[in-house]
Structure formats: structure tokens, C-alpha cells
Amino acid sequence: MESLADYFKVFSEPNRLTVLETLRTGPLNVTAVVEKTGLSQALVSKHLKLLTIAGVVRRRPEGSLVFYEVIDKGVFQLLAQARKLMLASRRQQLDALAAIL
Amino acid sequence: MESLADYFKVFSEPNRLTVLETLRTGPLNVTAVVEKTGLSQALVSKHLKLLTIAGVVRRRPEGSLVFYEVIDKGVFQLLAQARKLMLASRRQQLDALAAIL
DNA sequence: TCACGTCATAACGACAACGTGATACTACAT
DNA sequence: ATGTAGTATCACGTTGTCGTTATGACGTGA
């Protein structure tokens, strides 16, 4: 996690966001995430690793399972704020378009 | 701007963030941004275009100059919140490391 | 009209990220 | 010890993104 840009990059991938959303309600093991998302196991594993490296998620082995959980639920606030800004931008775009027509 | 991930992608590039920061204090024309950042003119133009498409920035031609300005300064709050989370993650990482050693 | 400053775009090469299929590794049960 | 379920990783091909160089387009003033 070098720069701020790198941090944003963590959330700039649809499947990774999907995986992250999966953990909103609580810890899950890899297979559970796979089933919830429909993504391949290898892919889920990769994204979880990235999220772990980024410090967004914590890895907790338990027997033969490995559970992952969001460390700071504040990330979801970040997602929410970004979504809000995005929608506002979209509205503004439409207004600008309407002004032309 | 299809998905939320795409929106995050806008902020996931160091040079693009640099360009955006340049506009924090107010509108600037392209050449001014080029001088402030030290990036090539073509590159600045590209990033500004992307920021415009994303609805983060507004393009305003004025004579032979083209000014760009941030539409919703709330984006800087987003940057700030992300930075805060990033630093918190970093602290947590170090704590986890310290616990091992 | 011509030249110049400003900005945008095209074409290209370099490199990174994504997803997949196959394989290794681990813990546990038989 | 062998098998099995769960997880991680490797190697690979594909695609996307970044930055550069060169060129095009536009407005302005001489």
C-alpha cells in the first residue's frame, strides 16, 4: 500500500467489490464467499489476498477453514460516500446534457 | 461511469490524483496544470478528459484557453476519508507484525 | 493569410491486472 | 497411510492502462 492511488485501486475492481460486500454482514470462509459470489475459487482467493495485503480484511485460519473478516467497517462508509458522489456526478452530467438540448 | 468500481478507478492513478489536487484551490487551464505538475501536456490532457467523463471536473473553454474546475469539492472529502482509512490499515498492519515479533 | 500558442487525439510500445486451469499444500477423517 | 475438502499459488493468455511522440485542430494576433 504505497500511495493513496494504490488504496483506491483496491476498490476499483467489480469482482473484488463483490467479494468485499460479501463480508459486510460478518466473517466468512473462502468457500462461503465462492458460493455467495459465484466466482471461481482461485479468483476469490486472489482477491481476498489482495484485500488482506491492503489491510481491509483480516485472515483467520480455523481448523481446515480460513475465515476472512472486514477489519474496519468504515470502508463501507467509504463505498457509500463514493457511490453518492458518483450518482451526483451522473445527475450533473444529465443536467449538462439537458441544458444543451 | 458504469459501476462503482469504475468510479474508484478514476482515483486509482497517482498522476491523475496529482492533476486533481492541482484543481483543489480553483479552476486552472491546461498549461497551468502542466506547469504545476511537471507532467507532459498530452498526459495532462488525457487525465483531464477522464476526470471530465467521470463527472468530477468541468471543462470550460475561454478564448484559446480551456479551464477545468472541480464540480463537487466533496471529492476531496472522499480522498481524505480514504487516506484516513489507509493510514489506519497501515497502523493495524504494524500492530499485527509487532504481535508476532 | 500566416504564424503561434493552446489543447486534443492517434498510434504505438511497455507493462500491469484479470481470470482460468492445473497443481501444491494443509488439516482432518477413515 | 490414504483420501478428501478447503485453500493457496503457479503459469499462461488476454485485455486494459499508462506514457510518449507526433500530429491535428482551434483561436488569436500580426
PDB file of C-alpha atoms (C1' of nucleotides) in Angstrom:
ATOM      1  CA  MET A   1       0.000   0.000   0.000  1.00  0.00           C
ATOM      2  CA  GLU A   2       2.299   2.688  -1.213  1.00  0.00           C
ATOM      3  CA  SER A   3       0.174   5.578  -2.313  1.00  0.00           C
ATOM      4  CA  LEU A   4      -3.384   6.730  -1.958  1.00  0.00           C
ATOM      5  CA  ALA A   5      -3.898   5.744  -5.575  1.00  0.00           C
ATOM      6  CA  ASP A   6      -2.935   2.186  -4.682  1.00  0.00           C
ATOM      7  CA  TYR A   7      -5.520   2.194  -1.948  1.00  0.00           C
ATOM      8  CA  PHE A   8      -8.209   3.286  -4.367  1.00  0.00           C
ATOM      9  CA  LYS A   9      -7.082   0.621  -6.753  1.00  0.00           C
ATOM     10  CA  VAL A  10      -8.164  -1.968  -4.223  1.00  0.00           C
ATOM     11  CA  PHE A  11     -11.773  -0.923  -4.741  1.00  0.00           C
ATOM     12  CA  SER A  12     -11.528  -0.403  -8.464  1.00  0.00           C
ATOM     13  CA  GLU A  13     -12.378  -3.933  -9.475  1.00  0.00           C
ATOM     14  CA  PRO A  14     -16.001  -5.157  -9.656  1.00  0.00           C
ATOM     15  CA  ASN A  15     -15.353  -8.710  -8.529  1.00  0.00           C
ATOM     16  CA  ARG A  16     -13.226  -7.516  -5.653  1.00  0.00           C
ATOM     17  CA  LEU A  17     -16.010  -5.215  -4.514  1.00  0.00           C
ATOM     18  CA  THR A  18     -18.412  -8.121  -4.760  1.00  0.00           C
ATOM     19  CA  VAL A  19     -16.175 -10.194  -2.545  1.00  0.00           C
ATOM     20  CA  LEU A  20     -15.906  -7.345  -0.085  1.00  0.00           C
ATOM     21  CA  GLU A  21     -19.665  -6.847   0.037  1.00  0.00           C
ATOM     22  CA  THR A  22     -19.971 -10.492   0.908  1.00  0.00           C
ATOM     23  CA  LEU A  23     -18.174  -9.794   4.163  1.00  0.00           C
ATOM     24  CA  ARG A  24     -20.369  -6.903   5.165  1.00  0.00           C
ATOM     25  CA  THR A  25     -22.516  -8.969   7.471  1.00  0.00           C
ATOM     26  CA  GLY A  26     -19.709 -10.869   9.090  1.00  0.00           C
ATOM     27  CA  PRO A  27     -16.796 -13.283   8.699  1.00  0.00           C
ATOM     28  CA  LEU A  28     -16.956 -15.958   6.043  1.00  0.00           C
ATOM     29  CA  ASN A  29     -14.629 -18.708   4.926  1.00  0.00           C
ATOM     30  CA  VAL A  30     -13.410 -18.882   1.359  1.00  0.00           C
ATOM     31  CA  THR A  31     -15.853 -21.479   0.145  1.00  0.00           C
ATOM     32  CA  ALA A  32     -18.751 -19.479   1.528  1.00  0.00           C
ATOM     33  CA  VAL A  33     -17.567 -16.429  -0.396  1.00  0.00           C
ATOM     34  CA  VAL A  34     -17.197 -18.534  -3.514  1.00  0.00           C
ATOM     35  CA  GLU A  35     -20.758 -19.744  -3.192  1.00  0.00           C
ATOM     36  CA  LYS A  36     -22.162 -16.313  -2.449  1.00  0.00           C
ATOM     37  CA  THR A  37     -20.433 -14.686  -5.385  1.00  0.00           C
ATOM     38  CA  GLY A  38     -20.353 -17.417  -7.994  1.00  0.00           C
ATOM     39  CA  LEU A  39     -16.728 -16.580  -8.737  1.00  0.00           C
ATOM     40  CA  SER A  40     -14.057 -19.223  -9.141  1.00  0.00           C
ATOM     41  CA  GLN A  41     -12.208 -20.361  -6.051  1.00  0.00           C
ATOM     42  CA  ALA A  42      -8.851 -19.254  -7.366  1.00  0.00           C
ATOM     43  CA  LEU A  43     -10.163 -15.818  -8.135  1.00  0.00           C
ATOM     44  CA  VAL A  44     -11.786 -15.368  -4.750  1.00  0.00           C
ATOM     45  CA  SER A  45      -8.587 -16.462  -3.087  1.00  0.00           C
ATOM     46  CA  LYS A  46      -6.632 -13.885  -5.030  1.00  0.00           C
ATOM     47  CA  HIS A  47      -8.970 -11.048  -4.247  1.00  0.00           C
ATOM     48  CA  LEU A  48      -9.052 -11.957  -0.587  1.00  0.00           C
ATOM     49  CA  LYS A  49      -5.299 -11.962  -0.532  1.00  0.00           C
ATOM     50  CA  LEU A  50      -5.189  -8.511  -2.053  1.00  0.00           C
ATOM     51  CA  LEU A  51      -7.758  -7.211   0.416  1.00  0.00           C
ATOM     52  CA  THR A  52      -5.658  -8.689   3.196  1.00  0.00           C
ATOM     53  CA  ILE A  53      -2.472  -7.069   1.971  1.00  0.00           C
ATOM     54  CA  ALA A  54      -4.342  -3.793   1.714  1.00  0.00           C
ATOM     55  CA  GLY A  55      -5.307  -4.143   5.363  1.00  0.00           C
ATOM     56  CA  VAL A  56      -9.008  -4.097   4.597  1.00  0.00           C
ATOM     57  CA  VAL A  57      -9.594  -7.650   5.694  1.00  0.00           C
ATOM     58  CA  ARG A  58      -8.174 -10.000   8.293  1.00  0.00           C
ATOM     59  CA  ARG A  59      -7.324 -13.660   7.679  1.00  0.00           C
ATOM     60  CA  ARG A  60      -8.144 -16.134  10.424  1.00  0.00           C
ATOM     61  CA  PRO A  61      -7.479 -19.865   9.909  1.00  0.00           C
ATOM     62  CA  GLU A  62      -9.754 -22.099  11.914  1.00  0.00           C
ATOM     63  CA  GLY A  63      -9.118 -25.770  11.536  1.00  0.00           C
ATOM     64  CA  SER A  64      -9.038 -26.521   7.877  1.00  0.00           C
ATOM     65  CA  LEU A  65     -11.113 -23.448   7.077  1.00  0.00           C
ATOM     66  CA  VAL A  66      -9.914 -19.905   6.629  1.00  0.00           C
ATOM     67  CA  PHE A  67     -12.205 -17.112   7.668  1.00  0.00           C
ATOM     68  CA  TYR A  68     -11.952 -13.570   6.437  1.00  0.00           C
ATOM     69  CA  GLU A  69     -13.485 -10.521   8.030  1.00  0.00           C
ATOM     70  CA  VAL A  70     -13.504  -6.807   7.470  1.00  0.00           C
ATOM     71  CA  ILE A  71     -11.226  -5.064   9.931  1.00  0.00           C
ATOM     72  CA  ASP A  72     -12.710  -1.574   9.875  1.00  0.00           C
ATOM     73  CA  LYS A  73     -16.312  -1.360   8.755  1.00  0.00           C
ATOM     74  CA  GLY A  74     -15.581   2.253   7.908  1.00  0.00           C
ATOM     75  CA  VAL A  75     -14.666   1.018   4.448  1.00  0.00           C
ATOM     76  CA  PHE A  76     -18.346   0.620   3.778  1.00  0.00           C
ATOM     77  CA  GLN A  77     -18.808   4.288   4.566  1.00  0.00           C
ATOM     78  CA  LEU A  78     -16.153   4.994   2.002  1.00  0.00           C
ATOM     79  CA  LEU A  79     -18.028   2.913  -0.532  1.00  0.00           C
ATOM     80  CA  ALA A  80     -21.257   4.678   0.336  1.00  0.00           C
ATOM     81  CA  GLN A  81     -19.754   8.134   0.008  1.00  0.00           C
ATOM     82  CA  ALA A  82     -18.190   7.238  -3.306  1.00  0.00           C
ATOM     83  CA  ARG A  83     -21.469   5.888  -4.565  1.00  0.00           C
ATOM     84  CA  LYS A  84     -23.203   9.083  -3.508  1.00  0.00           C
ATOM     85  CA  LEU A  85     -20.664  11.245  -5.318  1.00  0.00           C
ATOM     86  CA  MET A  86     -20.915   9.069  -8.365  1.00  0.00           C
ATOM     87  CA  LEU A  87     -24.677   9.444  -8.520  1.00  0.00           C
ATOM     88  CA  ALA A  88     -24.389  13.195  -8.037  1.00  0.00           C
ATOM     89  CA  SER A  89     -21.932  13.336 -10.918  1.00  0.00           C
ATOM     90  CA  ARG A  90     -24.324  11.374 -13.035  1.00  0.00           C
ATOM     91  CA  ARG A  91     -27.127  13.794 -12.277  1.00  0.00           C
ATOM     92  CA  GLN A  92     -24.896  16.698 -13.151  1.00  0.00           C
ATOM     93  CA  GLN A  93     -23.977  15.061 -16.431  1.00  0.00           C
ATOM     94  CA  LEU A  94     -27.627  14.715 -17.350  1.00  0.00           C
ATOM     95  CA  ASP A  95     -28.325  18.319 -16.406  1.00  0.00           C
ATOM     96  CA  ALA A  96     -25.469  19.494 -18.604  1.00  0.00           C
ATOM     97  CA  LEU A  97     -26.847  17.407 -21.415  1.00  0.00           C
ATOM     98  CA  ALA A  98     -30.339  18.772 -20.887  1.00  0.00           C
ATOM     99  CA  ALA A  99     -29.001  22.316 -20.995  1.00  0.00           C
ATOM    100  CA  ILE A 100     -27.651  21.642 -24.465  1.00  0.00           C
ATOM    101  CA  LEU A 101     -30.857  20.120 -25.772  1.00  0.00           C
TER     102      LEU A 101
ATOM    103  CA  MET B   1     -19.221   5.538 -15.366  1.00  0.00           C
ATOM    104  CA  GLU B   2     -20.808   2.159 -15.237  1.00  0.00           C
ATOM    105  CA  SER B   3     -20.057   0.721 -11.853  1.00  0.00           C
ATOM    106  CA  LEU B   4     -18.790   1.874  -8.510  1.00  0.00           C
ATOM    107  CA  ALA B   5     -15.542   0.120  -9.315  1.00  0.00           C
ATOM    108  CA  ASP B   6     -15.165   2.321 -12.362  1.00  0.00           C
ATOM    109  CA  TYR B   7     -15.619   5.368 -10.199  1.00  0.00           C
ATOM    110  CA  PHE B   8     -12.882   4.228  -7.860  1.00  0.00           C
ATOM    111  CA  LYS B   9     -10.678   3.558 -10.832  1.00  0.00           C
ATOM    112  CA  VAL B  10     -10.710   7.266 -11.562  1.00  0.00           C
ATOM    113  CA  PHE B  11      -8.775   7.886  -8.360  1.00  0.00           C
ATOM    114  CA  SER B  12      -6.512   4.876  -8.648  1.00  0.00           C
ATOM    115  CA  GLU B  13      -3.770   6.536 -10.630  1.00  0.00           C
ATOM    116  CA  PRO B  14      -1.076   8.683  -8.998  1.00  0.00           C
ATOM    117  CA  ASN B  15      -0.701  11.191 -11.812  1.00  0.00           C
ATOM    118  CA  ARG B  16      -4.427  11.592 -12.097  1.00  0.00           C
ATOM    119  CA  LEU B  17      -4.662  12.328  -8.402  1.00  0.00           C
ATOM    120  CA  THR B  18      -1.876  14.855  -8.790  1.00  0.00           C
ATOM    121  CA  VAL B  19      -3.798  16.587 -11.541  1.00  0.00           C
ATOM    122  CA  LEU B  20      -6.913  16.604  -9.410  1.00  0.00           C
ATOM    123  CA  GLU B  21      -5.081  18.044  -6.414  1.00  0.00           C
ATOM    124  CA  THR B  22      -3.938  20.845  -8.651  1.00  0.00           C
ATOM    125  CA  LEU B  23      -7.541  21.944  -9.012  1.00  0.00           C
ATOM    126  CA  ARG B  24      -8.262  21.979  -5.315  1.00  0.00           C
ATOM    127  CA  THR B  25      -7.784  25.720  -4.973  1.00  0.00           C
ATOM    128  CA  GLY B  26      -9.687  26.689  -8.083  1.00  0.00           C
ATOM    129  CA  PRO B  27     -10.002  26.494 -11.858  1.00  0.00           C
ATOM    130  CA  LEU B  28      -6.893  26.201 -13.977  1.00  0.00           C
ATOM    131  CA  ASN B  29      -6.226  25.959 -17.658  1.00  0.00           C
ATOM    132  CA  VAL B  30      -4.359  23.014 -19.095  1.00  0.00           C
ATOM    133  CA  THR B  31      -0.994  24.681 -19.406  1.00  0.00           C
ATOM    134  CA  ALA B  32      -1.173  25.802 -15.785  1.00  0.00           C
ATOM    135  CA  VAL B  33      -1.814  22.231 -14.698  1.00  0.00           C
ATOM    136  CA  VAL B  34       1.067  21.057 -16.841  1.00  0.00           C
ATOM    137  CA  GLU B  35       3.388  23.526 -15.176  1.00  0.00           C
ATOM    138  CA  LYS B  36       2.165  22.742 -11.682  1.00  0.00           C
ATOM    139  CA  THR B  37       2.549  19.013 -12.101  1.00  0.00           C
ATOM    140  CA  GLY B  38       5.532  18.688 -14.409  1.00  0.00           C
ATOM    141  CA  LEU B  39       3.639  16.101 -16.438  1.00  0.00           C
ATOM    142  CA  SER B  40       3.550  16.120 -20.215  1.00  0.00           C
ATOM    143  CA  GLN B  41       0.829  18.118 -21.903  1.00  0.00           C
ATOM    144  CA  ALA B  42      -0.646  15.097 -23.637  1.00  0.00           C
ATOM    145  CA  LEU B  43      -0.835  13.185 -20.401  1.00  0.00           C
ATOM    146  CA  VAL B  44      -2.490  16.013 -18.525  1.00  0.00           C
ATOM    147  CA  SER B  45      -4.999  16.367 -21.310  1.00  0.00           C
ATOM    148  CA  LYS B  46      -5.829  12.694 -21.098  1.00  0.00           C
ATOM    149  CA  HIS B  47      -6.293  12.690 -17.370  1.00  0.00           C
ATOM    150  CA  LEU B  48      -8.428  15.802 -17.500  1.00  0.00           C
ATOM    151  CA  LYS B  49     -10.587  14.188 -20.105  1.00  0.00           C
ATOM    152  CA  LEU B  50     -11.078  11.143 -17.938  1.00  0.00           C
ATOM    153  CA  LEU B  51     -11.923  13.285 -14.928  1.00  0.00           C
ATOM    154  CA  THR B  52     -14.417  15.137 -17.088  1.00  0.00           C
ATOM    155  CA  ILE B  53     -16.057  11.975 -18.322  1.00  0.00           C
ATOM    156  CA  ALA B  54     -16.255  10.786 -14.739  1.00  0.00           C
ATOM    157  CA  GLY B  55     -18.116  13.953 -13.852  1.00  0.00           C
ATOM    158  CA  VAL B  56     -15.502  15.026 -11.338  1.00  0.00           C
ATOM    159  CA  VAL B  57     -14.390  18.047 -13.307  1.00  0.00           C
ATOM    160  CA  ARG B  58     -15.994  20.553 -15.629  1.00  0.00           C
ATOM    161  CA  ARG B  59     -14.464  21.804 -18.872  1.00  0.00           C
ATOM    162  CA  ARG B  60     -14.859  25.465 -19.713  1.00  0.00           C
ATOM    163  CA  PRO B  61     -13.233  26.891 -22.884  1.00  0.00           C
ATOM    164  CA  GLU B  62     -12.385  30.555 -22.645  1.00  0.00           C
ATOM    165  CA  GLY B  63     -10.882  32.051 -25.761  1.00  0.00           C
ATOM    166  CA  SER B  64      -8.000  29.888 -26.736  1.00  0.00           C
ATOM    167  CA  LEU B  65      -7.632  28.539 -23.212  1.00  0.00           C
ATOM    168  CA  VAL B  66      -9.538  25.722 -21.605  1.00  0.00           C
ATOM    169  CA  PHE B  67     -10.210  25.881 -17.906  1.00  0.00           C
ATOM    170  CA  TYR B  68     -11.014  22.913 -15.741  1.00  0.00           C
ATOM    171  CA  GLU B  69     -12.582  23.005 -12.323  1.00  0.00           C
ATOM    172  CA  VAL B  70     -13.797  20.540  -9.754  1.00  0.00           C
ATOM    173  CA  ILE B  71     -17.566  20.284  -9.799  1.00  0.00           C
ATOM    174  CA  ASP B  72     -18.197  18.924  -6.315  1.00  0.00           C
ATOM    175  CA  LYS B  73     -15.481  19.602  -3.785  1.00  0.00           C
ATOM    176  CA  GLY B  74     -16.862  16.669  -1.863  1.00  0.00           C
ATOM    177  CA  VAL B  75     -14.425  14.529  -3.804  1.00  0.00           C
ATOM    178  CA  PHE B  76     -11.689  15.873  -1.592  1.00  0.00           C
ATOM    179  CA  GLN B  77     -13.582  14.579   1.405  1.00  0.00           C
ATOM    180  CA  LEU B  78     -13.592  11.213  -0.277  1.00  0.00           C
ATOM    181  CA  LEU B  79      -9.850  11.420  -0.749  1.00  0.00           C
ATOM    182  CA  ALA B  80      -9.405  12.449   2.855  1.00  0.00           C
ATOM    183  CA  GLN B  81     -11.529   9.607   4.169  1.00  0.00           C
ATOM    184  CA  ALA B  82      -9.696   7.102   2.040  1.00  0.00           C
ATOM    185  CA  ARG B  83      -6.369   8.413   3.235  1.00  0.00           C
ATOM    186  CA  LYS B  84      -7.524   8.113   6.821  1.00  0.00           C
ATOM    187  CA  LEU B  85      -8.642   4.509   6.339  1.00  0.00           C
ATOM    188  CA  MET B  86      -5.397   3.710   4.594  1.00  0.00           C
ATOM    189  CA  LEU B  87      -3.340   5.035   7.459  1.00  0.00           C
ATOM    190  CA  ALA B  88      -5.467   3.129   9.956  1.00  0.00           C
ATOM    191  CA  SER B  89      -4.893  -0.050   7.974  1.00  0.00           C
ATOM    192  CA  ARG B  90      -1.199   0.617   7.983  1.00  0.00           C
ATOM    193  CA  ARG B  91      -1.171   1.029  11.738  1.00  0.00           C
ATOM    194  CA  GLN B  92      -3.097  -2.199  12.124  1.00  0.00           C
ATOM    195  CA  GLN B  93      -0.616  -3.981   9.891  1.00  0.00           C
ATOM    196  CA  LEU B  94       2.262  -2.827  12.052  1.00  0.00           C
ATOM    197  CA  ASP B  95       0.465  -3.864  15.219  1.00  0.00           C
ATOM    198  CA  ALA B  96      -0.133  -7.323  13.812  1.00  0.00           C
ATOM    199  CA  LEU B  97       3.520  -7.537  12.887  1.00  0.00           C
ATOM    200  CA  ALA B  98       4.584  -6.352  16.328  1.00  0.00           C
ATOM    201  CA  ALA B  99       2.392  -9.005  17.923  1.00  0.00           C
ATOM    202  CA  ILE B 100       4.320 -11.660  16.062  1.00  0.00           C
ATOM    203  CA  LEU B 101       7.736 -10.312  16.979  1.00  0.00           C
TER     204      LEU B 101
ATOM    205  C1'  DT C   1      -3.329  34.631 -44.678  1.00  0.00           C
ATOM    206  C1'  DC C   2       0.255  33.080 -41.755  1.00  0.00           C
ATOM    207  C1'  DA C   3       2.365  32.033 -37.597  1.00  0.00           C
ATOM    208  C1'  DC C   4       1.946  30.886 -32.959  1.00  0.00           C
ATOM    209  C1'  DG C   5       0.170  29.276 -28.582  1.00  0.00           C
ATOM    210  C1'  DT C   6      -3.105  26.150 -26.603  1.00  0.00           C
ATOM    211  C1'  DC C   7      -5.273  21.932 -26.342  1.00  0.00           C
ATOM    212  C1'  DA C   8      -6.857  17.273 -28.120  1.00  0.00           C
ATOM    213  C1'  DT C   9      -6.166  12.966 -30.327  1.00  0.00           C
ATOM    214  C1'  DA C  10      -3.944   8.950 -32.761  1.00  0.00           C
ATOM    215  C1'  DA C  11      -0.657   5.399 -32.913  1.00  0.00           C
ATOM    216  C1'  DC C  12       2.495   2.843 -30.666  1.00  0.00           C
ATOM    217  C1'  DG C  13       5.206   0.016 -27.162  1.00  0.00           C
ATOM    218  C1'  DA C  14       5.665  -1.331 -22.353  1.00  0.00           C
ATOM    219  C1'  DC C  15       3.784  -3.078 -18.611  1.00  0.00           C
ATOM    220  C1'  DA C  16       0.311  -4.488 -15.109  1.00  0.00           C
ATOM    221  C1'  DA C  17      -4.068  -6.624 -13.929  1.00  0.00           C
ATOM    222  C1'  DC C  18      -7.587 -10.012 -14.591  1.00  0.00           C
ATOM    223  C1'  DG C  19      -9.383 -14.734 -14.996  1.00  0.00           C
ATOM    224  C1'  DT C  20      -8.590 -19.656 -15.814  1.00  0.00           C
ATOM    225  C1'  DG C  21      -6.959 -24.379 -15.355  1.00  0.00           C
ATOM    226  C1'  DA C  22      -3.864 -27.106 -13.177  1.00  0.00           C
ATOM    227  C1'  DT C  23      -1.375 -28.169  -9.270  1.00  0.00           C
ATOM    228  C1'  DA C  24       0.504 -27.923  -4.499  1.00  0.00           C
ATOM    229  C1'  DC C  25      -0.362 -27.591   0.310  1.00  0.00           C
ATOM    230  C1'  DT C  26      -2.782 -28.355   4.744  1.00  0.00           C
ATOM    231  C1'  DA C  27      -5.847 -30.269   8.238  1.00  0.00           C
ATOM    232  C1'  DC C  28      -8.718 -33.761   9.227  1.00  0.00           C
ATOM    233  C1'  DA C  29     -11.172 -38.232   8.913  1.00  0.00           C
ATOM    234  C1'  DT C  30     -11.145 -43.013   7.684  1.00  0.00           C
TER     235       DT C  30
ATOM    236  C1'  DA D   1      -1.119 -44.185   5.265  1.00  0.00           C
ATOM    237  C1'  DT D   2      -4.627 -42.714   2.109  1.00  0.00           C
ATOM    238  C1'  DG D   3      -8.181 -39.942   0.736  1.00  0.00           C
ATOM    239  C1'  DT D   4     -10.721 -35.728   0.749  1.00  0.00           C
ATOM    240  C1'  DA D   5     -12.255 -30.998   1.338  1.00  0.00           C
ATOM    241  C1'  DG D   6     -10.609 -26.441   1.682  1.00  0.00           C
ATOM    242  C1'  DT D   7      -7.323 -23.051   0.357  1.00  0.00           C
ATOM    243  C1'  DA D   8      -3.257 -21.037  -1.979  1.00  0.00           C
ATOM    244  C1'  DT D   9      -0.300 -20.490  -5.812  1.00  0.00           C
ATOM    245  C1'  DC D  10       1.753 -21.049 -10.443  1.00  0.00           C
ATOM    246  C1'  DA D  11       1.871 -20.437 -15.374  1.00  0.00           C
ATOM    247  C1'  DC D  12      -0.378 -18.782 -19.018  1.00  0.00           C
ATOM    248  C1'  DG D  13      -3.049 -15.996 -22.392  1.00  0.00           C
ATOM    249  C1'  DT D  14      -5.824 -11.908 -22.842  1.00  0.00           C
ATOM    250  C1'  DT D  15      -7.001  -7.479 -22.148  1.00  0.00           C
ATOM    251  C1'  DG D  16      -6.537  -2.849 -20.372  1.00  0.00           C
ATOM    252  C1'  DT D  17      -3.958   1.157 -18.936  1.00  0.00           C
ATOM    253  C1'  DC D  18      -0.165   4.297 -18.912  1.00  0.00           C
ATOM    254  C1'  DG D  19       3.092   7.421 -21.039  1.00  0.00           C
ATOM    255  C1'  DT D  20       5.374   9.143 -25.196  1.00  0.00           C
ATOM    256  C1'  DT D  21       5.910  11.110 -29.701  1.00  0.00           C
ATOM    257  C1'  DA D  22       3.918  13.060 -33.327  1.00  0.00           C
ATOM    258  C1'  DT D  23       0.329  15.287 -35.423  1.00  0.00           C
ATOM    259  C1'  DG D  24      -4.191  17.635 -35.866  1.00  0.00           C
ATOM    260  C1'  DA D  25      -7.496  21.295 -34.697  1.00  0.00           C
ATOM    261  C1'  DC D  26      -8.804  25.696 -32.952  1.00  0.00           C
ATOM    262  C1'  DG D  27      -8.491  30.548 -31.686  1.00  0.00           C
ATOM    263  C1'  DT D  28      -5.903  34.742 -31.796  1.00  0.00           C
ATOM    264  C1'  DG D  29      -2.936  38.371 -33.248  1.00  0.00           C
ATOM    265  C1'  DA D  30       0.365  40.134 -36.650  1.00  0.00           C
TER     266       DA D  30
END
